[in-house]
Short mmCIF file of C-alpha atoms in Angstrom, two decimals:
data_model
loop_
_atom_site.label_atom_id
_atom_site.label_comp_id
_atom_site.label_asym_id
_atom_site.label_seq_id
_atom_site.Cartn_x
_atom_site.Cartn_y
_atom_site.Cartn_z
CA UNK A 1 -40.21 5.33 -215.19
CA UNK A 2 -41.87 4.49 -211.84
CA UNK A 3 -44.74 6.27 -210.14
CA UNK A 4 -46.90 5.50 -207.13
CA UNK A 5 -50.00 7.61 -206.56
CA UNK A 6 -51.57 7.47 -203.10
CA UNK A 7 -50.79 3.79 -202.68
CA UNK A 8 -51.84 1.85 -199.60
CA UNK A 9 -51.38 -1.80 -198.83
CA UNK A 10 -53.31 -3.28 -195.94
CA UNK A 11 -52.63 -6.71 -194.44
CA UNK A 12 -55.69 -7.50 -192.35
CA UNK A 13 -56.01 -4.32 -190.29
CA UNK A 14 -52.34 -3.26 -190.46
CA UNK A 15 -51.05 -0.79 -193.03
CA UNK A 16 -47.87 -1.99 -194.76
CA UNK A 17 -47.97 1.18 -196.88
CA UNK A 18 -50.17 4.19 -196.23
CA UNK A 19 -50.99 6.62 -199.06
CA UNK A 20 -47.49 6.60 -200.50
CA UNK A 21 -46.74 8.75 -203.54
CA UNK A 22 -43.37 8.53 -205.24
CA UNK A 23 -41.90 9.24 -208.63
CA UNK A 24 -38.61 7.88 -209.98
CA UNK A 25 -37.29 9.25 -213.28
CA UNK A 26 -35.50 7.09 -215.87
CA UNK A 27 -31.79 6.69 -215.09
CA UNK A 28 -32.12 7.51 -211.40
CA UNK A 29 -30.46 5.62 -208.56
CA UNK A 30 -32.68 5.52 -205.48
CA UNK A 31 -32.16 4.02 -202.05
CA UNK A 32 -35.29 3.03 -200.13
CA UNK A 33 -34.30 3.01 -196.49
CA UNK A 34 -36.08 2.21 -193.29
CA UNK A 35 -36.19 -0.27 -190.47
CA UNK A 36 -37.45 -3.81 -190.87
CA UNK A 37 -41.20 -3.67 -191.52
CA UNK A 38 -41.10 -0.07 -192.80
CA UNK A 39 -42.60 -1.13 -196.14
CA UNK A 40 -39.53 -1.23 -198.43
CA UNK A 41 -40.06 -4.77 -199.73
CA UNK A 42 -43.81 -4.17 -200.04
CA UNK A 43 -43.12 -1.16 -202.25
CA UNK A 44 -40.79 -3.15 -204.50
CA UNK A 45 -43.28 -6.03 -204.72
CA UNK A 46 -45.91 -3.58 -205.92
CA UNK A 47 -43.60 -2.55 -208.75
CA UNK A 48 -43.15 -6.08 -210.07
CA UNK A 49 -46.76 -7.10 -209.55
CA UNK A 50 -46.28 -9.58 -206.75
CA UNK A 51 -48.67 -7.53 -204.64
CA UNK A 52 -51.63 -5.39 -205.58
CA UNK A 53 -52.35 -2.15 -203.73
CA UNK A 54 -55.42 -1.93 -201.55
CA UNK A 55 -55.84 1.60 -202.89
CA UNK A 56 -53.94 3.91 -205.24
CA UNK A 57 -52.21 3.35 -208.56
CA UNK A 58 -48.80 1.99 -209.52
CA UNK A 59 -47.18 2.85 -212.85
CA UNK A 60 -44.05 1.32 -214.35
CA UNK A 61 -42.87 2.59 -217.69
CA UNK A 62 -46.29 4.18 -218.28
CA UNK A 63 -48.16 0.93 -217.62
CA UNK A 64 -50.59 0.68 -214.70
CA UNK A 65 -49.35 -2.41 -212.89
CA UNK A 66 -52.37 -2.86 -210.62
CA UNK A 67 -54.64 -3.22 -213.63
CA UNK A 68 -52.61 -6.01 -215.23
CA UNK A 69 -54.03 -9.50 -215.32
CA UNK A 70 -51.96 -12.36 -213.94
CA UNK A 71 -51.01 -13.58 -217.39
CA UNK A 72 -49.75 -10.08 -218.37
CA UNK A 73 -47.38 -9.72 -215.40
CA UNK A 74 -44.59 -11.89 -216.93
CA UNK A 75 -44.28 -9.43 -219.81
CA UNK A 76 -43.91 -6.54 -217.32
CA UNK A 77 -41.23 -8.47 -215.45
CA UNK A 78 -39.23 -9.01 -218.61
CA UNK A 79 -38.68 -5.25 -218.66
CA UNK A 80 -37.13 -5.25 -215.19
CA UNK A 81 -34.44 -7.10 -213.29
CA UNK A 82 -35.50 -8.27 -209.86
CA UNK A 83 -33.18 -9.22 -207.01
CA UNK A 84 -35.48 -10.12 -204.11
CA UNK A 85 -34.25 -11.18 -200.69
CA UNK A 86 -35.26 -14.78 -201.30
CA UNK A 87 -33.69 -15.11 -204.72
CA UNK A 88 -31.70 -18.28 -204.33
CA UNK A 89 -29.28 -19.76 -206.79
CA UNK A 90 -29.95 -23.27 -208.01
CA UNK A 91 -27.41 -25.40 -206.11
CA UNK A 92 -27.01 -28.08 -208.80
CA UNK A 93 -26.35 -25.63 -211.57
CA UNK A 94 -23.13 -23.77 -212.28
CA UNK A 95 -22.93 -19.98 -212.31
CA UNK A 96 -23.26 -20.07 -216.10
CA UNK A 97 -26.29 -22.38 -215.96
CA UNK A 98 -27.93 -20.32 -213.23
CA UNK A 99 -27.88 -17.23 -215.42
CA UNK A 100 -28.81 -19.14 -218.57
CA UNK A 101 -31.77 -20.73 -216.78
CA UNK A 102 -33.74 -17.47 -216.55
CA UNK A 103 -33.03 -16.60 -220.19
CA UNK A 104 -34.12 -20.02 -221.43
CA UNK A 105 -37.32 -19.75 -219.39
CA UNK A 106 -38.30 -16.66 -221.37
CA UNK A 107 -37.52 -18.24 -224.71
CA UNK A 108 -33.99 -17.07 -225.61
CA UNK A 109 -32.33 -19.21 -228.27
CA UNK A 110 -29.23 -21.23 -227.33
CA UNK A 111 -26.89 -18.91 -229.21
CA UNK A 112 -28.46 -15.77 -227.70
CA UNK A 113 -28.16 -17.34 -224.24
CA UNK A 114 -24.46 -18.10 -224.80
CA UNK A 115 -23.77 -14.56 -225.98
CA UNK A 116 -25.76 -12.81 -223.26
CA UNK A 117 -24.47 -14.93 -220.35
CA UNK A 118 -20.87 -14.23 -221.37
CA UNK A 119 -21.64 -10.49 -221.50
CA UNK A 120 -23.27 -10.25 -218.06
CA UNK A 121 -20.64 -12.45 -216.45
CA UNK A 122 -18.00 -10.05 -217.74
CA UNK A 123 -20.10 -7.10 -216.56
CA UNK A 124 -20.26 -8.40 -212.96
CA UNK A 125 -16.66 -9.64 -213.04
CA UNK A 126 -17.40 -13.34 -212.73
CA UNK A 127 -16.13 -14.70 -216.07
CA UNK A 128 -13.57 -16.82 -214.23
CA UNK A 129 -16.21 -18.45 -212.02
CA UNK A 130 -18.57 -19.43 -214.85
CA UNK A 131 -18.21 -23.13 -214.11
CA UNK A 132 -18.27 -22.88 -210.33
CA UNK A 133 -21.20 -24.15 -208.30
CA UNK A 134 -22.96 -21.85 -205.80
CA UNK A 135 -21.43 -23.61 -202.78
CA UNK A 136 -17.97 -22.75 -204.15
CA UNK A 137 -18.73 -18.99 -204.19
CA UNK A 138 -18.34 -16.35 -201.49
CA UNK A 139 -21.39 -14.37 -200.36
CA UNK A 140 -20.39 -11.40 -202.52
CA UNK A 141 -19.86 -13.60 -205.58
CA UNK A 142 -23.23 -15.29 -205.08
CA UNK A 143 -24.87 -11.87 -204.90
CA UNK A 144 -23.09 -10.89 -208.14
CA UNK A 145 -24.56 -13.97 -209.79
CA UNK A 146 -28.02 -12.87 -208.64
CA UNK A 147 -27.35 -9.41 -210.10
CA UNK A 148 -26.06 -10.94 -213.33
CA UNK A 149 -29.20 -13.04 -213.61
CA UNK A 150 -31.37 -9.96 -213.08
CA UNK A 151 -29.38 -8.08 -215.73
CA UNK A 152 -29.35 -10.89 -218.26
CA UNK A 153 -32.42 -9.66 -220.11
CA UNK A 154 -30.89 -6.16 -220.34
CA UNK A 155 -33.73 -4.49 -218.41
CA UNK A 156 -34.17 -0.71 -218.16
CA UNK A 157 -35.14 -1.03 -214.48
CA UNK A 158 -33.37 -2.93 -211.70
CA UNK A 159 -35.06 -3.59 -208.35
CA UNK A 160 -32.86 -4.92 -205.55
CA UNK A 161 -34.19 -5.88 -202.13
CA UNK A 162 -31.44 -5.88 -199.49
CA UNK A 163 -28.66 -6.86 -201.91
CA UNK A 164 -26.04 -6.27 -199.22
CA UNK A 165 -27.65 -8.34 -196.49
CA UNK A 166 -25.26 -10.70 -194.69
CA UNK A 167 -22.19 -9.31 -196.46
CA UNK A 168 -19.10 -7.75 -194.86
CA UNK A 169 -18.67 -3.95 -195.28
CA UNK A 170 -16.11 -4.16 -198.11
CA UNK A 171 -18.22 -6.61 -200.09
CA UNK A 172 -21.31 -4.45 -199.47
CA UNK A 173 -19.53 -1.52 -201.00
CA UNK A 174 -18.37 -3.62 -203.98
CA UNK A 175 -21.98 -4.63 -204.64
CA UNK A 176 -23.19 -1.03 -204.42
CA UNK A 177 -20.38 0.05 -206.76
CA UNK A 178 -21.47 -2.61 -209.21
CA UNK A 179 -25.06 -1.33 -209.02
CA UNK A 180 -23.77 2.22 -209.59
CA UNK A 181 -21.87 1.06 -212.70
CA UNK A 182 -25.06 -0.53 -213.99
CA UNK A 183 -26.88 2.75 -213.29
CA UNK A 184 -24.25 4.69 -215.22
CA UNK A 185 -25.11 2.64 -218.30
CA UNK A 186 -28.64 4.04 -218.14
CA UNK A 187 -30.48 1.48 -216.03
CA UNK A 188 -32.80 2.89 -213.37
CA UNK A 189 -31.86 1.29 -210.06
CA UNK A 190 -34.01 1.10 -206.91
CA UNK A 191 -32.33 -0.50 -203.91
CA UNK A 192 -34.11 -1.29 -200.65
CA UNK A 193 -31.66 -1.42 -197.77
CA UNK A 194 -31.13 -0.61 -194.15
CA UNK A 195 -27.36 -0.54 -194.54
CA UNK A 196 -26.45 2.88 -193.22
CA UNK A 197 -22.79 2.73 -194.33
CA UNK A 198 -23.43 2.17 -198.04
CA UNK A 199 -26.18 4.79 -198.15
CA UNK A 200 -23.90 7.37 -196.53
CA UNK A 201 -21.04 6.55 -198.85
CA UNK A 202 -22.99 6.37 -202.14
CA UNK A 203 -24.49 9.86 -201.85
CA UNK A 204 -27.57 9.14 -203.98
CA UNK A 205 -31.28 9.93 -203.73
CA UNK A 206 -32.62 8.49 -200.47
CA UNK A 207 -36.29 7.85 -199.76
CA UNK A 208 -36.94 7.02 -196.11
CA UNK A 209 -39.92 4.93 -195.07
CA UNK A 210 -41.28 4.44 -191.61
CA UNK A 211 -44.34 2.36 -190.71
CA UNK A 212 -45.60 2.49 -194.29
CA UNK A 213 -45.16 6.21 -194.89
CA UNK A 214 -42.47 8.26 -196.65
CA UNK A 215 -40.92 10.48 -193.99
CA UNK A 216 -38.19 12.02 -196.14
CA UNK A 217 -37.04 12.12 -199.75
CA UNK A 218 -33.71 13.83 -200.46
CA UNK A 219 -32.16 14.02 -203.96
CA UNK A 220 -28.63 13.43 -202.61
CA UNK A 221 -27.43 12.54 -199.19
CA UNK A 222 -26.73 9.96 -196.56
CA UNK A 223 -28.85 8.02 -194.16
CA UNK A 224 -31.72 10.39 -193.17
CA UNK A 225 -31.60 12.20 -189.86
CA UNK A 226 -35.34 11.63 -189.41
CA UNK A 227 -34.73 7.90 -189.11
CA UNK A 228 -31.84 8.48 -186.74
CA UNK A 229 -34.15 10.47 -184.48
CA UNK A 230 -36.78 7.74 -184.48
CA UNK A 231 -34.33 4.86 -184.21
CA UNK A 232 -30.99 6.03 -182.79
CA UNK A 233 -27.97 4.00 -183.94
CA UNK A 234 -26.88 1.24 -181.58
CA UNK A 235 -23.63 3.10 -180.75
CA UNK A 236 -25.59 6.20 -179.69
CA UNK A 237 -27.94 4.15 -177.55
CA UNK A 238 -24.99 2.46 -175.91
CA UNK A 239 -23.57 5.86 -174.91
CA UNK A 240 -26.85 6.99 -173.27
CA UNK A 241 -26.91 6.43 -169.51
CA UNK A 242 -28.95 3.36 -168.62
CA UNK A 243 -31.53 5.21 -166.49
CA UNK A 244 -32.03 7.83 -169.22
CA UNK A 245 -32.73 5.14 -171.72
CA UNK A 246 -35.47 3.79 -169.48
CA UNK B 1 -40.99 -21.43 -229.77
CA UNK B 2 -38.71 -24.44 -230.31
CA UNK B 3 -36.32 -23.11 -227.66
CA UNK B 4 -39.14 -22.76 -225.16
CA UNK B 5 -40.36 -26.25 -225.98
CA UNK B 6 -36.86 -27.60 -225.44
CA UNK B 7 -36.69 -25.76 -222.14
CA UNK B 8 -40.01 -27.24 -221.00
CA UNK B 9 -38.90 -30.75 -222.01
CA UNK B 10 -35.51 -30.38 -220.33
CA UNK B 11 -37.22 -29.17 -217.14
CA UNK B 12 -39.53 -32.17 -217.24
CA UNK B 13 -36.67 -34.63 -217.77
CA UNK B 14 -34.52 -32.99 -215.07
CA UNK B 15 -37.33 -33.14 -212.56
CA UNK B 16 -38.14 -36.75 -213.44
CA UNK B 17 -34.48 -37.68 -212.94
CA UNK B 18 -33.86 -35.69 -209.79
CA UNK B 19 -36.81 -36.42 -207.53
CA UNK B 20 -36.56 -40.21 -207.64
CA UNK B 21 -38.53 -40.99 -204.49
CA UNK B 22 -41.29 -38.59 -205.42
CA UNK B 23 -41.51 -40.14 -208.87
CA UNK B 24 -41.66 -43.59 -207.34
CA UNK B 25 -44.44 -42.47 -204.99
CA UNK B 26 -46.44 -40.89 -207.80
CA UNK B 27 -45.95 -43.79 -210.22
CA UNK B 28 -46.85 -46.42 -207.64
CA UNK B 29 -49.89 -44.40 -206.58
CA UNK B 30 -51.05 -44.14 -210.17
CA UNK B 31 -50.27 -47.83 -210.69
CA UNK B 32 -52.31 -49.00 -207.68
CA UNK B 33 -55.25 -46.79 -208.59
CA UNK B 34 -55.15 -47.97 -212.20
CA UNK B 35 -54.83 -51.64 -211.23
CA UNK B 36 -58.04 -51.30 -209.23
CA UNK B 37 -59.67 -49.37 -212.03
CA UNK B 38 -58.47 -51.86 -214.63
CA UNK B 39 -59.63 -54.87 -212.64
CA UNK B 40 -63.10 -53.46 -212.05
CA UNK B 41 -63.20 -52.31 -215.66
CA UNK B 42 -62.33 -55.78 -216.95
CA UNK B 43 -64.92 -57.38 -214.71
CA UNK B 44 -67.54 -54.96 -215.96
CA UNK B 45 -66.52 -55.56 -219.55
CA UNK B 46 -66.93 -59.31 -219.10
CA UNK B 47 -70.31 -58.99 -217.39
CA UNK B 48 -71.46 -56.58 -220.03
CA UNK B 49 -70.41 -59.03 -222.74
CA UNK B 50 -72.34 -61.82 -220.98
CA UNK B 51 -75.39 -59.60 -220.56
CA UNK B 52 -75.20 -58.52 -224.20
CA UNK B 53 -74.85 -62.08 -225.44
CA UNK B 54 -77.78 -63.46 -223.42
CA UNK B 55 -80.66 -61.96 -225.39
CA UNK B 56 -79.12 -63.31 -228.58
CA UNK B 57 -79.01 -66.75 -227.02
CA UNK B 58 -82.61 -66.31 -226.03
CA UNK B 59 -84.26 -69.33 -227.43
CA UNK B 60 -86.56 -72.09 -226.35
CA UNK B 61 -85.85 -75.79 -226.42
CA UNK B 62 -88.89 -78.05 -226.93
CA UNK B 63 -88.09 -81.69 -226.06
CA UNK B 64 -90.42 -84.22 -227.67
CA UNK B 65 -91.38 -87.52 -226.09
CA UNK B 66 -88.87 -90.32 -226.87
CA UNK B 67 -91.48 -92.50 -228.62
CA UNK B 68 -92.60 -89.70 -231.03
CA UNK B 69 -91.65 -90.76 -234.57
CA UNK B 70 -89.66 -88.47 -236.87
CA UNK B 71 -92.67 -87.80 -239.17
CA UNK B 72 -94.74 -86.41 -236.29
CA UNK B 73 -91.76 -84.35 -235.18
CA UNK B 74 -91.54 -82.82 -238.68
CA UNK B 75 -95.29 -82.08 -238.64
CA UNK B 76 -94.92 -80.36 -235.27
CA UNK B 77 -91.95 -78.37 -236.61
CA UNK B 78 -94.19 -77.09 -239.45
CA UNK B 79 -97.03 -76.25 -237.05
CA UNK B 80 -94.73 -74.30 -234.74
CA UNK B 81 -93.08 -72.56 -237.68
CA UNK B 82 -96.51 -71.38 -238.82
CA UNK B 83 -97.13 -69.50 -235.55
CA UNK B 84 -96.95 -65.72 -236.18
CA UNK B 85 -94.67 -65.13 -233.15
CA UNK B 86 -92.08 -67.67 -234.30
CA UNK B 87 -89.19 -66.42 -236.39
CA UNK B 88 -87.40 -69.69 -236.90
CA UNK B 89 -87.69 -73.28 -235.77
CA UNK B 90 -85.07 -75.96 -236.13
CA UNK B 91 -85.41 -79.68 -235.59
CA UNK B 92 -82.43 -81.32 -233.88
CA UNK B 93 -82.70 -85.10 -234.47
CA UNK B 94 -81.84 -87.25 -231.48
CA UNK B 95 -78.94 -88.89 -233.44
CA UNK B 96 -77.34 -85.53 -234.10
CA UNK B 97 -77.82 -84.42 -230.48
CA UNK B 98 -76.25 -87.65 -229.23
CA UNK B 99 -73.22 -87.23 -231.53
CA UNK B 100 -72.76 -83.68 -230.23
CA UNK B 101 -72.91 -84.88 -226.64
CA UNK B 102 -70.37 -87.63 -227.35
CA UNK B 103 -67.99 -85.13 -228.92
CA UNK B 104 -68.48 -82.68 -226.11
CA UNK B 105 -67.43 -85.20 -223.48
CA UNK B 106 -64.79 -86.92 -225.63
CA UNK B 107 -61.71 -87.65 -223.59
CA UNK B 108 -63.62 -87.33 -220.33
CA UNK B 109 -66.37 -89.98 -220.53
CA UNK B 110 -66.78 -92.76 -223.09
CA UNK B 111 -70.44 -92.61 -224.25
CA UNK B 112 -70.09 -94.75 -227.38
CA UNK B 113 -71.20 -97.98 -225.65
CA UNK B 114 -74.40 -96.46 -224.24
CA UNK B 115 -77.78 -96.44 -226.03
CA UNK B 116 -78.99 -92.98 -227.17
CA UNK B 117 -81.24 -91.65 -224.35
CA UNK B 118 -82.03 -88.31 -226.04
CA UNK B 119 -85.33 -87.37 -227.71
CA UNK B 120 -85.73 -85.17 -230.79
CA UNK B 121 -85.96 -81.51 -229.95
CA UNK B 122 -87.09 -78.30 -231.56
CA UNK B 123 -85.18 -75.05 -231.10
CA UNK B 124 -87.61 -72.17 -231.38
CA UNK B 125 -86.66 -68.53 -231.88
CA UNK B 126 -89.33 -65.85 -231.58
CA UNK B 127 -89.31 -62.36 -233.06
CA UNK B 128 -89.14 -60.86 -229.57
CA UNK B 129 -87.96 -62.41 -226.29
CA UNK B 130 -91.26 -61.37 -224.65
CA UNK B 131 -93.16 -63.73 -227.02
CA UNK B 132 -91.40 -66.85 -225.72
CA UNK B 133 -93.60 -67.44 -222.64
CA UNK B 134 -96.71 -67.26 -224.81
CA UNK B 135 -95.39 -69.80 -227.34
CA UNK B 136 -94.13 -72.03 -224.51
CA UNK B 137 -97.56 -71.97 -222.86
CA UNK B 138 -99.19 -73.05 -226.13
CA UNK B 139 -96.73 -75.91 -226.72
CA UNK B 140 -96.62 -77.40 -223.21
CA UNK B 141 -100.09 -79.12 -223.43
CA UNK B 142 -99.27 -80.69 -226.84
CA UNK B 143 -99.39 -84.54 -226.52
CA UNK B 144 -96.04 -85.05 -228.32
CA UNK B 145 -94.18 -82.51 -226.14
CA UNK B 146 -92.36 -83.76 -223.09
CA UNK B 147 -90.75 -80.55 -221.75
CA UNK B 148 -90.27 -76.89 -222.73
CA UNK B 149 -87.22 -75.02 -221.47
CA UNK B 150 -87.55 -71.30 -222.13
CA UNK B 151 -84.64 -70.08 -219.90
CA UNK B 152 -86.66 -67.03 -218.92
CA UNK B 153 -85.93 -67.25 -215.20
CA UNK B 154 -82.23 -67.83 -215.80
CA UNK B 155 -82.03 -64.86 -218.12
CA UNK B 156 -83.82 -62.57 -215.71
CA UNK B 157 -81.63 -63.64 -212.84
CA UNK B 158 -78.41 -63.10 -214.83
CA UNK B 159 -79.61 -59.76 -216.12
CA UNK B 160 -80.52 -58.50 -212.66
CA UNK B 161 -77.14 -59.64 -211.29
CA UNK B 162 -75.40 -57.95 -214.23
CA UNK B 163 -77.35 -54.75 -213.58
CA UNK B 164 -76.43 -54.82 -209.91
CA UNK B 165 -72.77 -55.52 -210.60
CA UNK B 166 -72.71 -52.77 -213.22
CA UNK B 167 -74.06 -50.19 -210.79
CA UNK B 168 -71.85 -51.34 -207.94
CA UNK B 169 -68.88 -51.44 -210.30
CA UNK B 170 -69.57 -47.98 -211.67
CA UNK B 171 -69.87 -46.55 -208.17
CA UNK B 172 -66.65 -48.30 -207.18
CA UNK B 173 -64.85 -47.05 -210.31
CA UNK B 174 -66.07 -43.51 -209.63
CA UNK B 175 -64.76 -43.61 -206.08
CA UNK B 176 -61.46 -45.11 -207.20
CA UNK B 177 -61.16 -42.51 -209.92
CA UNK B 178 -61.68 -39.76 -207.38
CA UNK B 179 -59.15 -41.21 -204.96
CA UNK B 180 -56.66 -41.73 -207.81
CA UNK B 181 -57.11 -38.09 -208.79
CA UNK B 182 -56.51 -36.90 -205.25
CA UNK B 183 -53.46 -39.15 -204.79
CA UNK B 184 -51.79 -38.04 -208.02
CA UNK B 185 -52.70 -34.41 -207.28
CA UNK B 186 -50.95 -34.73 -203.94
CA UNK B 187 -47.86 -36.27 -205.50
CA UNK B 188 -47.62 -33.44 -208.04
CA UNK B 189 -48.14 -30.88 -205.28
CA UNK B 190 -45.13 -32.34 -203.47
CA UNK B 191 -43.11 -32.10 -206.70
CA UNK B 192 -44.07 -28.43 -207.02
CA UNK B 193 -42.92 -27.76 -203.46
CA UNK B 194 -39.69 -29.62 -204.12
CA UNK B 195 -39.05 -27.29 -207.07
CA UNK B 196 -40.07 -24.04 -205.40
CA UNK B 197 -36.74 -22.39 -206.20
CA UNK B 198 -37.03 -23.01 -209.92
CA UNK B 199 -40.65 -21.84 -209.89
CA UNK B 200 -39.70 -18.67 -208.02
CA UNK B 201 -36.89 -17.88 -210.45
CA UNK B 202 -39.09 -18.48 -213.47
CA UNK B 203 -41.85 -16.23 -212.14
CA UNK B 204 -39.37 -13.43 -211.41
CA UNK B 205 -37.62 -13.47 -214.78
CA UNK B 206 -40.97 -13.22 -216.55
CA UNK B 207 -41.63 -16.76 -217.75
CA UNK B 208 -45.28 -17.21 -218.71
CA UNK B 209 -47.60 -19.28 -216.57
CA UNK B 210 -47.80 -21.84 -219.36
CA UNK B 211 -44.01 -22.24 -219.45
CA UNK B 212 -43.84 -22.66 -215.68
CA UNK B 213 -46.77 -25.04 -215.36
CA UNK B 214 -46.23 -27.18 -218.44
CA UNK B 215 -43.26 -29.22 -217.09
CA UNK B 216 -45.43 -30.24 -214.12
CA UNK B 217 -48.29 -31.23 -216.40
CA UNK B 218 -45.93 -33.31 -218.57
CA UNK B 219 -44.37 -34.81 -215.47
CA UNK B 220 -47.80 -35.78 -214.16
CA UNK B 221 -48.69 -37.27 -217.54
CA UNK B 222 -45.45 -39.30 -217.60
CA UNK B 223 -46.02 -40.51 -214.03
CA UNK B 224 -49.60 -41.48 -214.85
CA UNK B 225 -48.53 -43.13 -218.10
CA UNK B 226 -45.79 -45.16 -216.42
CA UNK B 227 -48.20 -46.16 -213.68
CA UNK B 228 -50.65 -47.15 -216.41
CA UNK B 229 -48.09 -49.32 -218.25
CA UNK B 230 -47.22 -51.14 -215.02
CA UNK B 231 -50.89 -51.49 -214.12
CA UNK B 232 -51.77 -52.85 -217.58
CA UNK B 233 -49.07 -55.51 -217.30
CA UNK B 234 -50.11 -56.52 -213.81
CA UNK B 235 -53.84 -56.55 -214.60
CA UNK B 236 -53.30 -58.74 -217.67
CA UNK B 237 -51.00 -61.07 -215.77
CA UNK B 238 -53.48 -61.32 -212.90
CA UNK B 239 -56.44 -61.81 -215.24
CA UNK B 240 -54.58 -64.55 -217.16
CA UNK B 241 -53.62 -66.47 -214.02
CA UNK B 242 -57.10 -66.13 -212.53
CA UNK B 243 -58.78 -67.15 -215.75
CA UNK B 244 -56.58 -70.29 -216.09
CA UNK B 245 -57.31 -71.25 -212.52
CA UNK B 246 -61.07 -70.76 -212.88
CA UNK B 247 -61.24 -72.61 -216.18
CA UNK B 248 -59.54 -75.60 -214.58
CA UNK B 249 -62.15 -75.51 -211.81
CA UNK B 250 -65.20 -74.83 -214.00
CA UNK B 251 -64.65 -75.81 -217.67
CA UNK B 252 -68.13 -74.51 -218.65
CA UNK B 253 -66.77 -70.94 -218.27
CA UNK B 254 -65.19 -71.50 -221.69
CA UNK B 255 -68.65 -71.02 -223.20
CA UNK B 256 -68.87 -67.46 -221.88
CA UNK B 257 -68.02 -64.62 -224.24
CA UNK B 258 -64.37 -63.45 -224.09
CA UNK B 259 -63.29 -60.63 -221.73
CA UNK B 260 -61.64 -57.33 -222.58
CA UNK B 261 -59.02 -57.71 -225.34
CA UNK B 262 -55.41 -57.35 -224.14
CA UNK B 263 -54.77 -54.53 -226.63
CA UNK B 264 -57.56 -52.49 -225.07
CA UNK B 265 -56.01 -52.87 -221.62
CA UNK B 266 -52.48 -52.21 -222.91
CA UNK B 267 -53.51 -49.02 -224.66
CA UNK B 268 -56.39 -47.96 -222.42
CA UNK B 269 -54.76 -47.99 -218.99
CA UNK B 270 -51.56 -46.07 -219.94
CA UNK B 271 -53.66 -43.55 -221.89
CA UNK B 272 -56.04 -43.16 -218.98
CA UNK B 273 -53.04 -42.86 -216.65
CA UNK B 274 -51.50 -40.14 -218.81
CA UNK B 275 -54.75 -38.22 -218.99
CA UNK B 276 -55.39 -38.54 -215.26
CA UNK B 277 -51.79 -37.65 -214.38
CA UNK B 278 -51.79 -34.65 -216.71
CA UNK B 279 -55.18 -33.48 -215.47
CA UNK B 280 -54.21 -33.75 -211.80
CA UNK B 281 -50.89 -32.04 -212.44
CA UNK B 282 -52.62 -29.23 -214.31
CA UNK B 283 -55.06 -28.88 -211.44
CA UNK B 284 -52.24 -28.80 -208.84
CA UNK B 285 -50.09 -26.45 -210.94
CA UNK B 286 -53.00 -24.05 -211.40
CA UNK B 287 -53.51 -24.01 -207.67
CA UNK B 288 -49.90 -23.80 -206.47
CA UNK B 289 -48.01 -22.01 -209.25
CA UNK B 290 -49.01 -18.37 -209.16
CA UNK B 291 -47.26 -15.27 -210.41
CA UNK B 292 -48.69 -12.60 -208.16
CA UNK B 293 -51.03 -12.40 -205.22
CA UNK B 294 -54.07 -10.24 -204.72
#
């Protein structure tokens, strides 16, 4: 489904990704974890063609993304659902209109839009809020709308960049459960996050990135110990005597 | 296809309705630029018409001496008509010329009580304007000829002024066109920034570049078109008022050929506005609406 072969991305003289190779099979659920700046978002952007690698090759569904021309990228993106960090809802449109907007932009007929929006709203549990405006929603509900919009085209691959950011722990877990349900229906899901709690609890494949390189890749497990060694949790740091920390 | 077209149109209409101040800025910008363009264009049109009409009016008037009898005038007409350079020669009898003068000044001055002071005259047309000086030089020494007016100096002066104004006008129009393009481009760029969210969503769901950019192009065309309609109205109004005022001051201006027809202005400026607006919007959209980076 997704494959990166020796991929590097260089911004100026800094490596955002350094010779990364990764393979994700169809139907997998993968967490990409790492600290801020580790290269998680860069990796996702490579998959949906927002960035091109400085070196290496990126494949999605057998298609080499880095060889696509700008006008071919939209057709790649129609085969994936994208939930980036900066994926805002349109404030003057209702939940229903927000989801319909994306479908209409890719040429769905009115009747197909009506049918599909009703389906995804039911899937994310927001049928009751169809006529609500974004400012009337909680953070978790707004994130569900973003997920519904990404799912609207029924894509085989879902890419989510920090979908649990700024949410309380219970809501975070609800969002991850929703993503797991979507995965159970056959959609490949790749989630970039640095939320330790949801990674520990979900017990899925975890790929850890640090300074642009993959430092661990475990088929099932919690937040990787390698990252803990490099960046001890705040609680652990707090317990270390002050002079030792220095 | 129809659904996508409807989407593009609805996006255009929504944007036109929502960003009122931006629309106002873009429309007024287009309007000002097109008023300047239209005014210079109309001036050029008028000068061009004058310049075009002058060579056709290129003729020579040969005034005979007052005491020359009609028979000798007719003989001279035949002699001039026989010259190889002359295409046509017409005798205007002094009685006819006097009647024309009286009619021309009717209502202003009463000439009916005055004796006729005009002589007979010949109006000579040559095959080519360049032949006039030669014919004039041959006729001037004739004993029956009092004066020859060949209008050559006047024509050359008017033509050189027309040439100058045309070049200055074209340079001015080019500069105005460029500034109009930049101003509309900037207005559309602001619209694109105001709709960043929509653009971002469309790029992520897989809308084609054409679908994303087209509403901006249509919006630019509508802004330019509306600016053009306003400009056409204002230019025609201004031209009408100015023309009335100048005709009251200088009635002889009535003899000049007419300026640009109103229909040309009414159709031309909005069309030009639409084309300019659409072009600038397309240019801005190409620059600022991208799907991926390098």
